[in-house]
Tab-separated table of C-alpha atoms and ligand atoms in Angstrom:
chain	number	residue	atom	x	y	z
A	1	UNK	CA	-32.500	-16.600	68.304
A	2	UNK	CA	-34.731	-14.018	69.963
A	3	UNK	CA	-36.719	-11.801	67.658
A	4	UNK	CA	-36.163	-8.129	68.380
A	5	UNK	CA	-38.873	-5.519	67.982
A	6	UNK	CA	-38.713	-3.034	65.127
A	7	UNK	CA	-37.777	0.395	66.427
A	8	UNK	CA	-38.413	3.512	64.358
A	9	UNK	CA	-38.332	6.332	66.819
A	10	UNK	CA	-34.840	6.913	68.073
A	11	UNK	CA	-34.469	8.129	71.633
A	12	UNK	CA	-33.812	11.862	71.729
A	13	UNK	CA	-31.170	11.515	74.409
A	14	UNK	CA	-27.516	11.951	73.745
A	15	UNK	CA	-27.517	14.164	70.680
A	16	UNK	CA	-24.226	16.074	70.445
A	17	UNK	CA	-23.665	19.856	70.498
A	18	UNK	CA	-24.268	21.859	67.336
A	19	UNK	CA	-21.520	21.706	64.751
A	20	UNK	CA	-20.773	23.646	61.586
A	21	UNK	CA	-21.493	20.488	59.565
A	22	UNK	CA	-25.072	20.407	60.884
A	23	UNK	CA	-25.673	23.791	59.266
A	24	UNK	CA	-26.222	24.851	55.685
A	25	UNK	CA	-23.617	27.320	54.371
A	26	UNK	CA	-26.149	30.141	54.935
A	27	UNK	CA	-26.869	29.017	58.495
A	28	UNK	CA	-23.140	28.745	59.142
A	29	UNK	CA	-22.594	32.310	57.975
A	30	UNK	CA	-25.390	33.498	60.258
A	31	UNK	CA	-23.921	31.567	63.173
A	32	UNK	CA	-20.531	33.166	62.605
A	33	UNK	CA	-21.965	36.675	62.479
A	34	UNK	CA	-23.831	35.945	65.715
A	35	UNK	CA	-20.410	35.301	67.215
A	36	UNK	CA	-19.376	38.793	66.117
A	37	UNK	CA	-17.282	37.636	63.152
A	38	UNK	CA	-17.558	38.435	59.463
A	39	UNK	CA	-19.668	35.895	57.575
A	40	UNK	CA	-16.818	34.713	55.325
A	41	UNK	CA	-15.158	33.126	58.350
A	42	UNK	CA	-17.759	30.369	57.989
A	43	UNK	CA	-16.238	29.460	54.644
A	44	UNK	CA	-12.764	29.427	56.172
A	45	UNK	CA	-13.904	27.197	59.022
A	46	UNK	CA	-15.673	24.865	56.601
A	47	UNK	CA	-12.559	24.574	54.448
A	48	UNK	CA	-10.550	23.504	57.477
A	49	UNK	CA	-13.186	21.065	58.691
A	50	UNK	CA	-13.642	19.301	55.364
A	51	UNK	CA	-9.858	18.958	55.065
A	52	UNK	CA	-9.791	17.295	58.449
A	53	UNK	CA	-8.162	20.230	60.260
A	54	UNK	CA	-9.613	20.856	63.711
A	55	UNK	CA	-6.576	22.244	65.540
A	56	UNK	CA	-7.018	26.037	65.821
A	57	UNK	CA	-3.232	26.503	65.659
A	58	UNK	CA	-3.284	25.321	62.055
A	59	UNK	CA	-5.979	27.791	61.018
A	60	UNK	CA	-3.546	30.511	60.176
A	61	UNK	CA	-5.971	32.337	57.907
A	62	UNK	CA	-8.117	33.139	60.945
A	63	UNK	CA	-7.111	35.894	63.381
A	64	UNK	CA	-5.363	34.249	66.335
A	65	UNK	CA	-7.685	35.992	68.782
A	66	UNK	CA	-10.852	34.411	67.392
A	67	UNK	CA	-9.669	30.918	66.410
A	68	UNK	CA	-10.366	29.317	69.750
A	69	UNK	CA	-13.792	30.886	70.134
A	70	UNK	CA	-14.853	29.951	66.612
A	71	UNK	CA	-13.669	26.355	66.810
A	72	UNK	CA	-15.164	25.899	70.250
A	73	UNK	CA	-18.521	27.210	69.095
A	74	UNK	CA	-18.690	25.585	65.674
A	75	UNK	CA	-16.192	22.733	65.446
A	76	UNK	CA	-16.631	20.796	68.690
A	77	UNK	CA	-14.778	17.467	68.581
A	78	UNK	CA	-17.541	14.890	68.118
A	79	UNK	CA	-15.650	11.738	67.128
A	80	UNK	CA	-12.792	10.302	69.154
A	81	UNK	CA	-10.782	7.406	67.771
A	82	UNK	CA	-10.882	4.460	70.161
A	83	UNK	CA	-8.824	2.278	67.828
A	84	UNK	CA	-7.970	1.497	64.240
A	85	UNK	CA	-7.705	-2.076	62.975
A	86	UNK	CA	-6.201	-2.859	59.599
A	87	UNK	CA	-6.559	-5.832	57.284
A	88	UNK	CA	-6.003	-6.766	53.640
A	89	UNK	CA	-2.337	-5.680	53.692
A	90	UNK	CA	-3.130	-2.295	55.143
A	91	UNK	CA	-5.697	-1.509	52.456
A	92	UNK	CA	-8.699	-1.874	54.775
A	93	UNK	CA	-8.974	0.059	58.001
A	94	UNK	CA	-11.803	-0.137	60.486
A	95	UNK	CA	-12.129	2.691	62.992
A	96	UNK	CA	-14.025	2.496	66.246
A	97	UNK	CA	-15.288	5.931	67.263
A	98	UNK	CA	-16.497	7.114	70.639
A	99	UNK	CA	-19.168	9.795	70.538
A	100	UNK	CA	-19.580	12.531	73.126
A	101	UNK	CA	-22.038	10.471	75.177
A	102	UNK	CA	-19.961	7.294	75.134
A	103	UNK	CA	-21.894	5.629	72.305
A	104	UNK	CA	-19.643	3.709	69.911
A	105	UNK	CA	-19.861	3.467	66.129
A	106	UNK	CA	-17.606	2.106	63.415
A	107	UNK	CA	-16.574	3.083	59.904
A	108	UNK	CA	-14.481	1.113	57.418
A	109	UNK	CA	-12.162	2.587	54.782
A	110	UNK	CA	-11.327	0.303	51.861
A	111	UNK	CA	-8.729	1.140	49.258
A	112	UNK	CA	-8.917	-0.485	45.826
A	113	UNK	CA	-6.669	0.065	42.811
A	114	UNK	CA	-9.158	2.463	41.226
A	115	UNK	CA	-11.038	3.941	44.177
A	116	UNK	CA	-11.244	4.382	47.927
A	117	UNK	CA	-14.563	3.765	49.644
A	118	UNK	CA	-15.618	4.522	53.174
A	119	UNK	CA	-18.514	2.674	54.734
A	120	UNK	CA	-20.101	4.956	57.330
A	121	UNK	CA	-22.609	4.581	60.159
A	122	UNK	CA	-25.782	6.647	60.373
A	123	UNK	CA	-27.063	5.430	63.743
A	124	UNK	CA	-25.542	3.984	66.916
A	125	UNK	CA	-26.995	0.489	66.729
A	126	UNK	CA	-30.021	-0.168	64.534
A	127	UNK	CA	-33.731	-0.650	65.103
A	128	UNK	CA	-34.439	-2.816	62.073
A	129	UNK	CA	-33.739	-6.129	63.851
A	130	UNK	CA	-32.506	-8.191	60.884
A	131	UNK	CA	-31.564	-11.490	62.549
A	132	UNK	CA	-28.417	-12.146	60.475
A	133	UNK	CA	-26.888	-8.699	61.096
A	134	UNK	CA	-24.684	-8.006	64.108
A	135	UNK	CA	-25.791	-4.369	64.314
A	136	UNK	CA	-29.455	-5.320	63.978
A	137	UNK	CA	-29.097	-7.583	66.985
A	138	UNK	CA	-27.886	-4.683	69.136
A	139	UNK	CA	-30.994	-2.596	68.976
A	140	UNK	CA	-31.028	1.154	68.442
A	141	UNK	CA	-29.133	3.461	70.779
A	142	UNK	CA	-29.649	6.741	68.950
A	143	UNK	CA	-29.498	8.604	65.671
A	144	UNK	CA	-26.220	10.226	64.765
A	145	UNK	CA	-26.207	13.940	64.076
A	146	UNK	CA	-25.328	15.074	60.561
A	147	UNK	CA	-21.932	16.230	61.785
A	148	UNK	CA	-21.248	12.832	63.377
A	149	UNK	CA	-22.015	11.086	60.089
A	150	UNK	CA	-20.157	13.612	57.938
A	151	UNK	CA	-17.194	13.498	60.325
A	152	UNK	CA	-16.610	9.827	59.482
A	153	UNK	CA	-16.346	10.642	55.776
A	154	UNK	CA	-14.140	13.666	56.438
A	155	UNK	CA	-11.810	11.555	58.574
A	156	UNK	CA	-11.576	9.013	55.759
A	157	UNK	CA	-10.863	11.723	53.179
A	158	UNK	CA	-8.132	13.145	55.409
A	159	UNK	CA	-6.639	9.676	56.026
A	160	UNK	CA	-6.425	9.144	52.273
A	161	UNK	CA	-5.002	12.614	51.611
A	162	UNK	CA	-2.427	12.265	54.391
A	163	UNK	CA	-1.190	8.887	53.175
A	164	UNK	CA	-2.357	7.022	56.288
A	165	UNK	CA	-3.547	4.074	54.213
A	166	UNK	CA	-1.023	1.828	52.483
A	167	UNK	CA	-0.397	2.856	48.893
A	168	UNK	CA	0.538	6.494	49.443
A	169	UNK	CA	-1.590	9.629	49.474
A	170	UNK	CA	-4.827	9.323	47.543
A	171	UNK	CA	-8.351	10.600	47.323
A	172	UNK	CA	-11.546	9.339	48.917
A	173	UNK	CA	-13.833	8.672	45.978
A	174	UNK	CA	-16.850	6.754	47.348
A	175	UNK	CA	-19.102	6.769	50.382
A	176	UNK	CA	-21.540	3.983	51.203
A	177	UNK	CA	-24.123	4.099	53.994
A	178	UNK	CA	-23.582	0.452	54.835
A	179	UNK	CA	-22.144	0.791	58.300
A	180	UNK	CA	-24.246	0.693	61.435
A	181	UNK	CA	-27.830	1.858	61.289
A	182	UNK	CA	-30.671	2.338	58.844
A	183	UNK	CA	-29.909	5.605	57.034
A	184	UNK	CA	-33.476	6.248	55.928
A	185	UNK	CA	-34.695	5.956	59.538
A	186	UNK	CA	-32.489	9.007	60.264
A	187	UNK	CA	-33.686	10.770	57.169
A	188	UNK	CA	-33.205	14.482	57.862
A	189	UNK	CA	-29.613	14.062	59.004
A	190	UNK	CA	-28.700	11.678	56.240
A	191	UNK	CA	-30.139	14.157	53.776
A	192	UNK	CA	-27.842	16.857	55.223
A	193	UNK	CA	-24.945	14.430	54.980
A	194	UNK	CA	-25.665	13.887	51.280
A	195	UNK	CA	-25.524	17.643	50.763
A	196	UNK	CA	-22.147	17.846	52.477
A	197	UNK	CA	-20.752	14.890	50.534
A	198	UNK	CA	-21.855	16.306	47.195
A	199	UNK	CA	-21.184	20.020	47.743
A	200	UNK	CA	-17.792	21.199	46.442
A	201	UNK	CA	-15.247	22.849	48.753
A	202	UNK	CA	-15.308	24.745	50.987
A	203	UNK	CA	-18.666	23.475	52.287
A	204	UNK	CA	-18.370	19.809	51.337
A	205	UNK	CA	-16.286	16.961	49.998
A	206	UNK	CA	-17.302	17.398	46.364
A	207	UNK	CA	-18.013	13.727	45.628
A	208	UNK	CA	-20.039	12.723	42.582
A	209	UNK	CA	-23.627	11.521	42.963
A	210	UNK	CA	-22.957	8.100	41.532
A	211	UNK	CA	-20.150	7.444	43.991
A	212	UNK	CA	-22.417	7.844	47.012
A	213	UNK	CA	-24.649	4.885	47.893
A	214	UNK	CA	-27.534	4.903	50.361
A	215	UNK	CA	-28.444	1.391	51.445
A	216	UNK	CA	-31.830	0.689	53.011
A	217	UNK	CA	-33.934	-2.170	54.350
A	218	UNK	CA	-36.749	-0.675	52.284
A	219	UNK	CA	-38.501	2.143	54.140
A	220	UNK	CA	-40.836	2.873	51.257
A	221	UNK	CA	-42.048	6.375	52.216
A	222	UNK	CA	-38.450	7.451	52.751
A	223	UNK	CA	-37.334	5.994	49.405
A	224	UNK	CA	-40.123	8.006	47.795
A	225	UNK	CA	-39.019	11.105	49.636
A	226	UNK	CA	-35.432	10.575	48.521
A	227	UNK	CA	-36.728	10.236	44.971
A	228	UNK	CA	-38.120	13.757	45.200
A	229	UNK	CA	-34.938	15.307	46.609
A	230	UNK	CA	-32.999	15.355	43.347
A	231	UNK	CA	-29.789	14.154	44.967
A	232	UNK	CA	-29.548	11.212	42.526
A	233	UNK	CA	-27.209	9.128	44.627
A	234	UNK	CA	-27.062	5.374	44.100
A	235	UNK	CA	-29.797	3.478	45.919
A	236	UNK	CA	-29.182	0.021	47.351
A	237	UNK	CA	-32.052	-2.075	48.680
A	238	UNK	CA	-31.291	-4.894	51.104
A	239	UNK	CA	-33.732	-7.478	49.767
A	240	UNK	CA	-32.284	-10.840	50.836
A	241	UNK	CA	-35.391	-12.740	49.710
A	242	UNK	CA	-37.650	-12.445	46.668
A	243	UNK	CA	-40.754	-13.693	48.505
A	244	UNK	CA	-42.632	-12.052	51.366
A	245	UNK	CA	-42.818	-15.191	53.438
A	246	UNK	CA	-39.056	-15.490	53.842
A	247	UNK	CA	-38.352	-11.755	53.756
A	248	UNK	CA	-40.753	-11.210	56.679
A	249	UNK	CA	-38.297	-13.169	58.798
A	250	UNK	CA	-34.971	-11.992	57.341
A	251	UNK	CA	-35.844	-8.308	57.032
A	252	UNK	CA	-38.660	-7.770	59.547
A	253	UNK	CA	-39.610	-4.369	58.080
A	254	UNK	CA	-41.107	-6.438	55.271
A	255	UNK	CA	-44.123	-7.011	57.501
A	256	UNK	CA	-44.770	-3.294	56.938
A	257	UNK	CA	-43.724	-2.807	53.304
A	258	UNK	CA	-43.795	-5.866	51.055
A	259	UNK	CA	-41.306	-6.895	48.392
A	260	UNK	CA	-43.526	-5.575	45.589
A	261	UNK	CA	-43.905	-2.175	47.269
A	262	UNK	CA	-40.162	-1.850	47.827
A	263	UNK	CA	-39.374	-2.781	44.233
A	264	UNK	CA	-41.998	-0.304	43.017
A	265	UNK	CA	-40.369	2.471	45.035
A	266	UNK	CA	-36.904	1.507	43.755
A	267	UNK	CA	-38.209	1.469	40.169
A	268	UNK	CA	-39.625	4.947	40.627
A	269	UNK	CA	-36.249	6.050	41.959
A	270	UNK	CA	-34.513	4.587	38.924
A	271	UNK	CA	-36.978	6.296	36.563
A	272	UNK	CA	-36.477	9.657	38.224
A	273	UNK	CA	-32.702	9.522	38.562
A	274	UNK	CA	-31.852	7.431	35.508
A	275	UNK	CA	-29.640	5.463	37.841
A	276	UNK	CA	-29.580	1.701	38.229
A	277	UNK	CA	-30.353	0.588	41.754
A	278	UNK	CA	-28.627	-2.207	43.520
A	279	UNK	CA	-30.297	-5.182	45.200
A	280	UNK	CA	-28.273	-6.501	48.121
A	281	UNK	CA	-28.715	-10.196	48.778
A	282	UNK	CA	-26.717	-11.989	51.478
A	283	UNK	CA	-26.508	-15.631	50.462
A	284	UNK	CA	-27.338	-17.751	53.504
A	285	UNK	CA	-26.830	-21.501	53.249
A	286	UNK	CA	-30.129	-23.368	52.871
A	287	UNK	CA	-32.095	-20.284	53.901
A	288	UNK	CA	-32.341	-18.056	50.816
A	289	UNK	CA	-29.878	-19.617	48.360
A	290	UNK	CA	-32.106	-22.231	46.682
A	291	UNK	CA	-32.257	-22.316	42.873
A	292	UNK	CA	-36.017	-21.595	42.947
A	293	UNK	CA	-35.353	-18.380	44.858
A	294	UNK	CA	-32.755	-17.359	42.274
A	295	UNK	CA	-35.450	-17.870	39.638
A	296	UNK	CA	-38.007	-15.889	41.638
A	297	UNK	CA	-35.518	-13.052	42.052
A	298	UNK	CA	-34.730	-13.207	38.340
A	299	UNK	CA	-38.430	-12.919	37.482
A	300	UNK	CA	-38.845	-10.048	39.914
A	301	UNK	CA	-35.996	-8.027	38.417
A	302	UNK	CA	-35.880	-9.020	34.749
A	303	UNK	CA	-36.060	-5.937	32.542
A	304	UNK	CA	-35.627	-3.542	35.440
A	305	UNK	CA	-32.893	-0.952	35.898
A	306	UNK	CA	-31.419	-3.078	38.674
A	307	UNK	CA	-28.247	-4.898	39.531
A	308	UNK	CA	-27.897	-7.704	42.064
A	309	UNK	CA	-25.038	-7.635	44.509
A	310	UNK	CA	-24.687	-11.016	46.187
A	311	UNK	CA	-22.872	-11.002	49.517
A	312	UNK	CA	-21.736	-14.328	50.933
A	313	UNK	CA	-23.115	-14.131	54.476
A	314	UNK	CA	-20.600	-12.972	57.044
A	315	UNK	CA	-21.489	-15.155	60.002
A	316	UNK	CA	-22.108	-13.198	63.189
A	317	UNK	CA	-21.582	-14.472	66.718
A	318	UNK	CA	-24.448	-16.568	68.040
A	319	UNK	CA	-26.075	-16.963	64.648
A	320	UNK	CA	-26.859	-20.468	63.402
A	321	UNK	CA	-26.423	-19.315	59.810
A	322	UNK	CA	-23.553	-19.697	57.443
A	323	UNK	CA	-22.502	-18.483	54.006
A	324	UNK	CA	-23.704	-20.444	50.991
A	325	UNK	CA	-21.162	-22.897	49.628
A	326	UNK	CA	-19.471	-21.912	46.366
A	327	UNK	CA	-21.468	-24.245	44.104
A	328	UNK	CA	-24.730	-22.794	45.430
A	329	UNK	CA	-23.391	-19.260	44.902
A	330	UNK	CA	-22.390	-20.093	41.337
A	331	UNK	CA	-25.763	-21.630	40.559
A	332	UNK	CA	-27.521	-18.572	41.993
A	333	UNK	CA	-25.418	-16.215	39.879
A	334	UNK	CA	-25.925	-18.331	36.752
A	335	UNK	CA	-29.705	-18.367	37.128
A	336	UNK	CA	-29.909	-14.620	37.680
A	337	UNK	CA	-27.716	-13.949	34.663
A	338	UNK	CA	-29.760	-16.353	32.586
A	339	UNK	CA	-32.794	-14.232	33.517
A	340	UNK	CA	-30.946	-11.212	32.138
A	341	UNK	CA	-30.192	-9.650	35.517
A	342	UNK	CA	-26.764	-8.054	36.017
A	343	UNK	CA	-25.200	-9.831	38.974
A	344	UNK	CA	-21.958	-9.537	40.898
A	345	UNK	CA	-20.634	-11.181	44.042
A	346	UNK	CA	-19.287	-8.738	46.581
A	347	UNK	CA	-15.796	-9.231	47.907
A	348	UNK	CA	-15.674	-9.449	51.655
A	349	UNK	CA	-13.084	-6.924	52.706
A	350	UNK	CA	-12.168	-6.726	56.336
A	351	UNK	CA	-13.744	-10.011	57.369
A	352	UNK	CA	-10.889	-10.886	59.700
A	353	UNK	CA	-11.323	-7.634	61.636
A	354	UNK	CA	-15.110	-7.998	61.778
A	355	UNK	CA	-15.265	-5.091	59.384
A	356	UNK	CA	-17.299	-6.733	56.642
A	357	UNK	CA	-20.962	-6.097	55.873
A	358	UNK	CA	-23.202	-6.852	58.813
A	359	UNK	CA	-20.359	-7.415	61.243
A	360	UNK	CA	-20.206	-3.967	62.763
A	361	UNK	CA	-21.233	-4.295	66.375
A	362	UNK	CA	-19.432	-1.736	68.458
A	363	UNK	CA	-20.494	-2.632	71.986
A	364	UNK	CA	-22.885	-0.085	73.370
A	365	UNK	CA	-21.368	1.653	76.361
A	366	UNK	CA	-23.629	4.605	76.830
A	367	UNK	CA	-23.473	5.358	80.514
A	368	UNK	CA	-26.743	5.353	82.388
A	369	UNK	CA	-28.658	4.424	79.283
A	370	UNK	CA	-30.225	1.026	78.725
A	371	UNK	CA	-28.561	-0.573	75.752
A	372	UNK	CA	-31.509	-2.531	74.481
A	373	UNK	CA	-34.046	-1.175	72.100
A	374	UNK	CA	-37.348	-0.079	73.545
A	375	UNK	CA	-40.180	-2.305	72.342
A	376	UNK	CA	-42.655	-0.507	70.138
A	377	UNK	CA	-46.333	-0.644	71.063
A	378	UNK	CA	-48.316	-3.257	69.202
A	379	UNK	CA	-50.417	-0.578	67.542
A	380	UNK	CA	-48.574	0.814	64.552
A	381	UNK	CA	-46.577	3.827	65.693
A	382	UNK	CA	-46.526	6.882	63.436
A	383	UNK	CA	-43.435	6.523	61.290
A	384	UNK	CA	-41.740	9.882	61.242
A	385	UNK	CA	-38.580	8.938	59.386
A	386	UNK	CA	-36.768	11.813	60.972
A	387	UNK	CA	-39.119	14.290	59.384
A	388	UNK	CA	-38.976	18.050	59.728
A	389	UNK	CA	-39.042	19.117	63.323
A	390	UNK	CA	-36.877	16.172	64.208
A	391	UNK	CA	-33.785	18.266	64.795
B	1	SAH	N1	-29.511	-0.686	57.209
B	1	SAH	C1	-28.985	-0.580	55.889
B	1	SAH	C2	-27.484	-0.385	55.804
B	1	SAH	C3	-26.577	-1.221	56.683
B	1	SAH	S1	-26.161	-2.867	56.304
B	1	SAH	C4	-29.377	-1.777	55.076
B	1	SAH	O1	-29.843	-2.750	55.650
B	1	SAH	O2	-29.280	-1.739	53.860
B	1	SAH	C5	-25.287	-2.962	54.829
B	1	SAH	C6	-25.544	-4.254	54.102
B	1	SAH	O3	-24.993	-5.402	54.769
B	1	SAH	C7	-27.026	-4.558	53.967
B	1	SAH	O4	-27.303	-4.990	52.681
B	1	SAH	C8	-27.211	-5.674	54.964
B	1	SAH	O5	-28.349	-6.426	54.711
B	1	SAH	C9	-25.945	-6.448	54.783
B	1	SAH	N2	-25.655	-7.374	55.878
B	1	SAH	C10	-26.051	-7.283	57.162
B	1	SAH	N3	-25.601	-8.325	57.865
B	1	SAH	C11	-24.882	-9.088	57.022
B	1	SAH	C12	-24.143	-10.290	57.168
B	1	SAH	N4	-24.051	-10.891	58.337
B	1	SAH	N5	-23.549	-10.797	56.066
B	1	SAH	C13	-23.621	-10.162	54.878
B	1	SAH	N6	-24.281	-9.021	54.690
B	1	SAH	C14	-24.918	-8.484	55.746
């Protein structure tokens, strides 16, 4: 397997046109007045957008004469469905989206008896180069805009409301940033997405903080920044190894921020938010599933406000690795629990449609754009994490 470089700085090419969902409610009102319309039209447009309505003909509360102009200026179509694939008796649906520049991303909607969760993408491809992850092996194409990320959640909410998923009409209750990309490497736009997910109608989906999960490889400065934002969403850290030696190879960002630093940042997050964080650990046969590693992980997390989510590895094409056999999984769980660490094993929804964790690998078809990640210079590049001025 070839090792890919770590890529932090997303190419600036290909970002889509401005959309209402990229703007704060105040900015949206200003934008509407600049189009010669009363400010409250921004609220009307937002209500339509967050309900999944983009056809001007359905916006009957807007004057017919201005519908087209307003939607054209503020609700450009950013996500086009290439195809839906369903699994698990119609309860799981993966959607492949084409973006305005031809880039492809995926989202997965999963309905459970008590909730409906959509797993959304924050980048086209990913620069974090984890060798067991299909997206990580693609390299980074570009960051998604806030509206492109939010649009995936809005589409899922509308699909639930409209009864498109087996089980009748329902409500989208959870959003997880576990699709393609490293959300904290696209910080500013993910931050805007959190606002939209948590803000009540008309300017958001009105989800609760605990039902939104941001999953990260462990970009420590960005975790610390998120800690200061007061959004209090659930944090998931993709650890996959309790020791630096192995984690350096499984999650290459570990060469930058070590296990202890990541856990420190997650602990600070838990202290600030009062919310238990989740440690994601893909069990890979004979790689990270040994009993001694379960014990190391137990020691690392004992007494902390943490929960371990074990994911049997979803094998990806070309990878020599496989999921841990059941007895190894059971032993791993037993040792963690014996150490007093809350542990669950994730179900693998959508495996047969390559919709499970780490399997999202929409082929990159950006025209005229090289699909491989650009190698970073050997000197440490400044890590901007999508900071201010990154818009
Ligand atoms: N970049 C973020 C979010 C995307 S991945 C992150 O790494 O957290 C969502 C989860 O799926 C992560 O925990 C990731 O490590 C895990 N994952 C990736 N590839 C996988 C695979 N082949 N099998 C099981 N889990 C995988």
